[in-house]
Structure formats: C-alpha cells, structure tokens
Amino acid sequence: MSLVEIKDLNKTYGSKQAVHRLSFGIREGSCVALLGPNGAGKTTTLQMLAGLLAPTSGSIRFNGLPAQADLRRYIGYLPQQGAYYNWMSGSEFMHYSGQLAGLSKKEAVQRTNDLLDRVGLQEARKRKIGGYSGGMKQRLGLAQALIHQPKLVILDEPVSALDPVGRREVLELLKEIRKEATILFSTHVLHDAEAVSDDVLMIRDGELVLSGTLRDIRNAHRQPVIYIEEDVPQALQTWAIEWERLAHVTELSYQDGIVKLVVEQPDEVKQQLLQQIAQHRIPIRRFELAQTTLEDLFLKVVSS
Ligand SMILES: Nc1ncnc2c1ncn2[C@@H]1O[C@H](COP(=O)(O)OP(=O)(O)OP(=O)(O)O)[C@@H](O)[C@H]1O
Ligand SMILES: [Mg+2]
C-alpha cells in the first residue's frame, strides 16, 4: 500500500522547469532512493514533499489524510546542507528540535536519550556541535529528523559530504531506521542506493526516467556483455572498430585498454571473437563474459 502518492508534480522557477510532471508512489515500510545527477530536481522534489516548498501544480497525498492536512507532523526531514547552531550541544539541539516538532519537554528528553544512543552520540551529547566531525553532525541530523517518530523520513543526500567511514556509518544507520519508518533519500551515487534501498526513482531534468524495485530494474535491463583487455598498449584499438560491425553487437566501447561489447547472442559472438584472437594472435590478458550492471544502466539513463 502507498504511504504517499505524488501526482503530476511541477515546479518552475521563472522559466526554469525544475520538476516536470512527476508522479510516483512510496510504499509503506520501503526505503526509496531518489537518484539523479546534479541539478536533476532531487532537492526541489524533496522540499515539496516535506512541505517546505509549494508546488507550482500537482498533488501530494498522504494515505488516509485529507488533502489540506499539515503533513509536517508525519515527516522528518534532513536538508542537503544542514545548518546547526555550533554553540549548542548535541542534546540541547535535540531538545530544541523536539519542542519545535511539538513534543513536550519530557518527551523530547526521553526521545533524545533513545536517539542519541542509537546514532552513537551518547558520549558526545554534552559537547558543542561546533566540535563534531562531519559524520557526527550527519548522525545528529538523522536523530533530529526522527525525534517526533515520523512515518516518512526524507533525507537529502545524507551521505554525499562524508568520507568513506562516515558514509558507511550513516548507511548502516539507514538500515536500522528503515525498520520503523518509511525512508526516501536522495543521492547521485548509485552505489549508495544499491546498499540500502528496495526501490529507486531515477530523475533527469526534473522528469522521472526510470522507477521500480532494484531487482526488477536489474532483471529487466540486464544484458550480456563481453570484456576484452589488451596486453599491449593500443593492441585492440583497430580491432574495436572491426568488432563493432559484428552481428549481435549492440554497443562497443574502447577505453583504458578494455573493449566492452554489449551483445545479444553471447555464445555466437564469443566464438567469433575467440577465433579471431587465436588466428591473429591478438595480445589479450582478459576475456570475460558478464552482465551489464545497474551502474551501466544508470550512466546510460543520466547521460542520454
Ligand atoms: N531557488 C531557485 N531558483 C531558481 N532555480 C532553482 C532554484 N532552486 C533550484 N533551481 C534549479 O532547479 C533545478 C533543480 O535543482 P535541485 O536543487 O532540485 O537539483 P538537485 O537534483 O537537488 O541537484 P544537486 O545534486 O546538485 O543537489 C536546477 O537546474 C537548479 O538550478
Ligand atoms: Mg540537491
């Protein structure tokens, strides 16, 4: 069942159409990655969902709630560029956020305690935020977004600014949070989406270009691919031109000494290639049959 339904959402800034006829649903309990390159319209979309930006047209409906309902009670939000009061301590910031979200002081203290524990900031709770690392600030931001037990947690690029360690910490936390809330997070890194999400929405120039479960998308778009790596510089350059003309080869690229062929009949193409390689003693160090990855698809979708 959908927790949220978005229909024909549009946002224009002057003559710029930042979001164009966007429609999608978010399943209750799912973790959804909103993927897209810089400027695709991710932040604009999330801000509209979070009630921080008015759509130019279109509707956002929360299951079971009237169209005019104030959705902010049900939504937790972590902005792309979090702004913190550096002079506050972690727990002061949490108490403050809790009270802004409508909790009583007692509830805010209780939730702060639970959440700082969960995000691993209990020890640092009395320290000033100004002295927190980027990863700590981001974990505090996550805790803040959860303070009022929202049904939907919206996170705008929660890991983009982090180093590999911070990134892994936050992705691990997302796996925990998803047990109790529906998550929608944006990223321009496919790898992050693959690590934690069930569903993906890919947008480009404000439009939805691909959506579905990771598994379905992977299955539907997977194609056989052959990689051949040269053993001597430029050894495959002219062969690449030759091989592009072979039957059943739908795509060919030659980069960093590796020829990548996307093919339709892998066995047939493989036979032909191996024959030529043997016959002409073409110096290769690797011949591999594989499948295109989601990364290949993502790059194709965002760059086309
Ligand atoms: N306040 C604004 N005024 C005018 N144009 C804007 C405004 N905010 C965003 N835009 C434009 O709308 C488009 C979408 O921007 P948005 O910030 O939503 O993209 P994004 O996918 O979040 O990008 P990024 O990955 O860089 O965060 C961009 O072309 C941007 O320049
Ligand atoms: Mg953004």
Coordinates of C-alpha atoms and ligand atoms in Angstrom, one line a residue:
M1 CA 0.0 0.0 0.0
S2 CA 1.2 3.5 -0.8
L3 CA 2.0 5.8 2.1
V4 CA 2.4 8.8 -0.2
E5 CA 1.1 9.4 -3.7
I6 CA 2.5 12.1 -5.8
K7 CA 0.7 13.1 -9.0
D8 CA 1.7 15.4 -11.8
L9 CA 4.0 17.5 -9.6
N10 CA 5.5 20.5 -11.2
K11 CA 7.8 23.2 -10.0
T12 CA 9.0 26.1 -12.1
Y13 CA 11.4 28.8 -11.1
G14 CA 10.8 31.6 -13.6
S15 CA 11.3 29.9 -17.0
K16 CA 13.2 27.0 -15.4
Q17 CA 11.2 23.8 -15.1
A18 CA 12.9 22.2 -12.1
V19 CA 10.4 19.4 -11.7
H20 CA 8.2 18.2 -14.5
R21 CA 5.0 16.1 -14.3
L22 CA 6.5 13.9 -11.6
S23 CA 4.2 11.0 -10.4
F24 CA 5.1 8.2 -8.1
G25 CA 4.0 6.3 -5.0
I26 CA 6.0 5.4 -2.0
R27 CA 5.2 2.0 -0.4
E28 CA 4.7 2.0 3.3
G29 CA 7.8 0.5 5.0
S30 CA 10.1 0.8 2.0
C31 CA 13.4 2.5 1.6
V32 CA 13.4 4.5 -1.6
A33 CA 16.4 6.1 -3.3
L34 CA 15.8 9.2 -5.4
L35 CA 18.6 9.1 -7.9
G36 CA 19.7 11.8 -10.3
P37 CA 22.7 13.8 -11.4
N38 CA 23.4 17.4 -10.1
G39 CA 20.5 19.7 -11.0
A40 CA 18.1 16.9 -11.7
G41 CA 15.5 18.2 -9.3
K42 CA 16.0 16.0 -6.2
T43 CA 16.1 18.7 -3.6
T44 CA 13.2 20.5 -5.2
T45 CA 11.1 17.3 -5.1
L46 CA 12.1 16.5 -1.5
Q47 CA 11.4 20.1 -0.3
M48 CA 7.9 19.9 -1.8
L49 CA 7.2 16.6 -0.2
A50 CA 8.5 17.9 3.2
G51 CA 6.1 20.9 2.9
L52 CA 8.9 23.4 2.7
L53 CA 8.2 24.5 -0.9
A54 CA 4.9 25.0 -2.6
P55 CA 4.5 23.0 -5.9
T56 CA 3.6 25.1 -8.9
S57 CA 1.0 22.4 -9.6
G58 CA 0.2 18.8 -8.8
S59 CA -0.7 17.0 -5.7
I60 CA 0.9 15.2 -2.8
R61 CA -1.4 12.9 -0.8
F62 CA -0.6 11.0 2.4
N63 CA -2.6 7.9 2.7
G64 CA -5.7 8.4 4.9
L65 CA -5.2 12.1 5.4
P66 CA -7.2 14.9 3.9
A67 CA -5.6 16.9 1.1
Q68 CA -5.2 20.0 3.4
A69 CA -3.6 18.2 6.3
D70 CA -0.4 19.6 7.6
L71 CA 2.0 16.8 6.7
R72 CA 4.9 18.0 8.7
R73 CA 3.8 16.0 11.8
Y74 CA 4.3 12.9 9.8
I75 CA 7.5 13.8 8.1
G76 CA 11.1 14.0 9.3
Y77 CA 13.5 15.9 7.1
L78 CA 17.2 16.2 6.8
P79 CA 18.3 19.0 4.5
Q80 CA 21.1 18.7 2.0
Q81 CA 23.1 21.4 3.7
G82 CA 22.3 21.1 7.4
A83 CA 22.7 24.2 9.4
Y84 CA 23.5 23.7 13.1
Y85 CA 23.9 26.1 16.0
N86 CA 27.5 25.4 16.7
W87 CA 27.2 26.7 20.2
M88 CA 24.6 24.2 21.2
S89 CA 25.4 20.8 22.5
G90 CA 24.1 17.7 20.7
S91 CA 21.4 17.1 23.3
E92 CA 20.4 20.8 23.5
F93 CA 19.9 20.7 19.8
M94 CA 17.7 17.6 20.1
H95 CA 15.6 19.1 22.9
Y96 CA 15.1 22.2 20.8
S97 CA 14.2 20.2 17.7
G98 CA 11.8 18.0 19.7
Q99 CA 10.0 21.0 21.1
L100 CA 9.8 22.6 17.6
A101 CA 8.2 19.4 16.4
G102 CA 5.5 19.7 19.1
L103 CA 6.8 17.3 21.8
S104 CA 6.6 18.1 25.5
K105 CA 9.9 18.8 27.3
K106 CA 9.7 15.4 28.9
E107 CA 9.0 13.6 25.7
A108 CA 11.8 15.5 24.0
V109 CA 14.3 14.5 26.7
Q110 CA 13.2 10.9 26.5
R111 CA 13.4 10.7 22.7
T112 CA 16.8 12.5 22.8
N113 CA 18.2 9.9 25.1
D114 CA 17.0 7.0 22.9
L115 CA 18.0 8.5 19.6
L116 CA 21.5 9.7 20.6
D117 CA 22.1 6.2 21.9
R118 CA 21.1 4.8 18.5
V119 CA 23.2 7.1 16.4
G120 CA 26.2 6.6 18.7
L121 CA 26.3 10.1 20.1
Q122 CA 25.5 9.4 23.7
E123 CA 29.1 10.1 24.8
A124 CA 29.3 13.3 22.8
R125 CA 25.9 14.6 23.8
K126 CA 27.2 17.4 26.0
R127 CA 29.9 18.6 23.6
K128 CA 29.3 21.6 21.4
I129 CA 28.2 20.8 17.8
G130 CA 30.9 23.0 16.5
G131 CA 33.4 20.4 17.6
Y132 CA 31.6 17.5 15.9
S133 CA 33.0 15.8 12.8
G134 CA 31.0 15.8 9.5
G135 CA 29.9 12.3 10.2
M136 CA 28.8 13.1 13.8
K137 CA 26.8 16.1 12.5
Q138 CA 25.1 14.0 9.9
R139 CA 24.2 11.4 12.6
L140 CA 22.8 14.2 14.8
G141 CA 20.8 15.4 11.8
L142 CA 19.3 11.9 11.4
A143 CA 18.4 11.7 15.1
Q144 CA 16.8 15.2 14.8
A145 CA 14.7 14.0 11.8
L146 CA 13.4 11.1 13.8
I147 CA 12.6 13.0 17.0
H148 CA 8.8 13.0 16.6
Q149 CA 8.6 9.5 15.3
P150 CA 7.6 10.4 11.7
K151 CA 6.0 8.0 9.3
L152 CA 8.2 9.2 6.5
V153 CA 11.8 10.3 6.8
I154 CA 13.1 12.4 4.0
L155 CA 16.9 12.7 3.7
D156 CA 18.5 14.9 1.1
E157 CA 21.9 13.5 0.2
P158 CA 22.6 12.1 3.7
V159 CA 26.0 10.6 2.8
S160 CA 27.3 12.7 -0.1
A161 CA 29.5 15.0 2.0
L162 CA 31.0 12.2 4.1
D163 CA 34.3 10.3 3.9
P164 CA 34.1 6.5 3.4
V165 CA 33.9 5.8 7.1
G166 CA 31.1 8.3 7.8
R167 CA 29.4 7.1 4.7
R168 CA 29.3 3.5 5.9
E169 CA 28.1 4.6 9.4
V170 CA 25.2 6.6 8.0
L171 CA 24.2 3.9 5.5
E172 CA 24.2 1.3 8.3
L173 CA 22.0 3.6 10.4
L174 CA 19.6 3.9 7.5
K175 CA 19.2 0.1 7.6
E176 CA 18.2 0.4 11.2
I177 CA 15.8 3.3 10.7
R178 CA 14.0 1.6 7.9
K179 CA 12.7 -1.0 10.4
E180 CA 10.4 1.6 11.9
A181 CA 9.9 4.3 9.2
T182 CA 9.5 4.7 5.5
I183 CA 12.6 6.3 4.1
L184 CA 13.0 8.5 1.0
F185 CA 16.6 9.6 0.4
S186 CA 18.3 11.3 -2.5
T187 CA 21.7 10.5 -3.8
H188 CA 23.7 10.9 -7.0
V189 CA 25.7 7.8 -6.2
L190 CA 24.1 4.5 -7.4
H191 CA 26.2 2.5 -5.0
D192 CA 24.5 4.1 -2.0
A193 CA 21.1 3.3 -3.5
E194 CA 22.2 -0.3 -4.0
A195 CA 23.4 -0.6 -0.5
V196 CA 20.2 0.2 1.3
S197 CA 17.1 0.8 -0.9
D198 CA 14.4 -1.5 -2.2
D199 CA 13.0 0.9 -4.7
V200 CA 14.6 3.5 -6.9
L201 CA 13.3 6.6 -8.7
M202 CA 15.7 8.0 -11.3
I203 CA 15.1 11.5 -12.4
R204 CA 16.8 13.6 -15.0
D205 CA 16.0 17.3 -15.9
G206 CA 13.1 17.1 -13.4
E207 CA 11.4 14.1 -15.1
L208 CA 11.1 10.5 -13.9
V209 CA 13.1 8.4 -16.3
L210 CA 13.0 5.0 -14.5
S211 CA 11.4 3.6 -11.4
G212 CA 10.8 0.3 -9.8
T213 CA 12.3 -2.2 -7.4
L214 CA 16.1 -2.6 -7.7
R215 CA 15.6 -6.3 -8.5
D216 CA 13.1 -5.7 -11.3
I217 CA 15.1 -3.0 -12.9
R218 CA 18.2 -5.1 -12.7
N219 CA 16.5 -8.0 -14.3
A220 CA 14.7 -6.1 -17.0
H221 CA 17.7 -4.2 -18.1
R222 CA 20.4 -6.7 -17.8
Q223 CA 22.3 -7.5 -21.0
P224 CA 25.2 -9.8 -21.7
V225 CA 28.5 -8.1 -22.1
I226 CA 32.0 -9.2 -23.1
Y227 CA 35.1 -7.5 -21.8
I228 CA 38.4 -8.0 -23.5
E229 CA 41.5 -6.4 -22.1
E230 CA 44.6 -5.8 -24.1
D231 CA 48.1 -7.0 -23.0
V232 CA 50.0 -4.5 -25.1
P233 CA 49.0 -0.8 -25.4
Q234 CA 46.7 0.0 -28.3
A235 CA 46.6 -3.6 -29.4
L236 CA 42.8 -3.6 -29.5
Q237 CA 42.3 -0.2 -31.0
T238 CA 41.8 -1.2 -34.6
W239 CA 40.1 -4.4 -33.6
A240 CA 37.5 -2.5 -31.7
I241 CA 36.4 -0.8 -35.0
E242 CA 36.3 -4.2 -36.6
W243 CA 34.3 -5.8 -33.9
E244 CA 31.7 -3.0 -33.7
R245 CA 30.5 -4.3 -37.1
L246 CA 29.9 -7.9 -35.9
A247 CA 26.4 -9.2 -35.9
H248 CA 24.7 -9.2 -32.5
V249 CA 26.9 -6.5 -31.1
T250 CA 24.7 -3.7 -30.0
E251 CA 27.2 -1.4 -28.3
L252 CA 31.0 -1.2 -28.2
S253 CA 33.4 1.0 -26.3
Y254 CA 37.2 1.0 -26.1
Q255 CA 38.6 2.7 -23.0
D256 CA 41.7 2.3 -20.9
G257 CA 42.8 -0.7 -22.9
I258 CA 39.5 -2.5 -22.4
V259 CA 36.9 -3.3 -25.1
K260 CA 33.4 -3.6 -23.8
L261 CA 30.9 -5.2 -26.1
V262 CA 27.2 -5.3 -25.2
V263 CA 25.8 -8.3 -27.2
E264 CA 22.7 -10.2 -28.0
Q265 CA 23.9 -13.7 -28.7
P266 CA 26.9 -14.0 -26.3
D267 CA 27.9 -17.5 -27.3
E268 CA 28.0 -16.8 -31.0
V269 CA 29.9 -13.5 -30.6
K270 CA 32.3 -15.2 -28.1
Q271 CA 33.1 -17.9 -30.7
Q272 CA 33.9 -15.4 -33.4
L273 CA 36.0 -13.2 -31.1
L274 CA 38.0 -16.1 -29.7
Q275 CA 38.6 -17.4 -33.2
Q276 CA 40.0 -14.0 -34.4
I277 CA 42.1 -13.6 -31.3
A278 CA 43.7 -17.0 -31.8
Q279 CA 44.1 -16.7 -35.5
H280 CA 45.7 -13.3 -35.4
R281 CA 47.5 -13.9 -32.1
I282 CA 46.0 -10.7 -30.6
P283 CA 47.7 -10.0 -27.3
I284 CA 45.0 -10.0 -24.6
R285 CA 45.2 -10.6 -20.9
R286 CA 41.5 -11.0 -20.1
F287 CA 38.4 -12.3 -21.8
E288 CA 35.3 -12.1 -19.7
L289 CA 31.6 -12.8 -20.2
A290 CA 29.4 -10.8 -17.8
Q291 CA 26.2 -8.9 -17.5
T292 CA 25.7 -5.2 -17.6
T293 CA 25.3 -3.7 -14.1
L294 CA 22.8 -1.2 -12.7
E295 CA 25.7 1.3 -12.8
D296 CA 25.9 0.9 -16.6
L297 CA 22.1 1.5 -16.8
F298 CA 22.3 4.5 -14.5
L299 CA 25.1 6.1 -16.5
K300 CA 23.2 5.5 -19.7
V301 CA 20.0 6.9 -18.3
V302 CA 21.6 10.0 -16.9
S303 CA 23.8 10.8 -19.8
S304 CA 21.3 10.2 -22.6
Ligands
LIG1 N1 15.5 28.8 -5.9 C1 15.8 28.5 -7.2 N2 15.7 29.4 -8.2 C2 16.0 29.1 -9.4 N3 16.4 27.9 -9.9 C3 16.5 27.0 -9.0 C4 16.2 27.2 -7.6 N4 16.4 26.0 -6.9 C5 16.8 25.1 -7.8 N5 16.8 25.7 -9.1 C6 17.1 25.0 -10.3 O1 16.3 23.8 -10.4 C7 17.0 22.7 -10.9 C8 16.9 21.6 -9.9 O2 17.6 21.9 -8.7 P1 17.7 20.9 -7.5 O3 18.5 21.7 -6.4 O4 16.4 20.4 -7.1 O5 18.6 19.7 -8.1 P2 19.3 18.5 -7.3 O6 19.0 17.3 -8.1 O7 19.0 18.6 -5.9 O8 20.8 18.9 -7.5 P3 22.1 18.6 -6.6 O9 22.5 17.1 -6.9 O10 23.2 19.5 -7.1 O11 21.7 18.8 -5.2 C9 18.4 23.2 -11.1 O12 18.5 23.5 -12.5 C10 18.5 24.4 -10.3 O13 19.5 25.3 -10.8
MG2 MG 20.1 18.7 -4.2

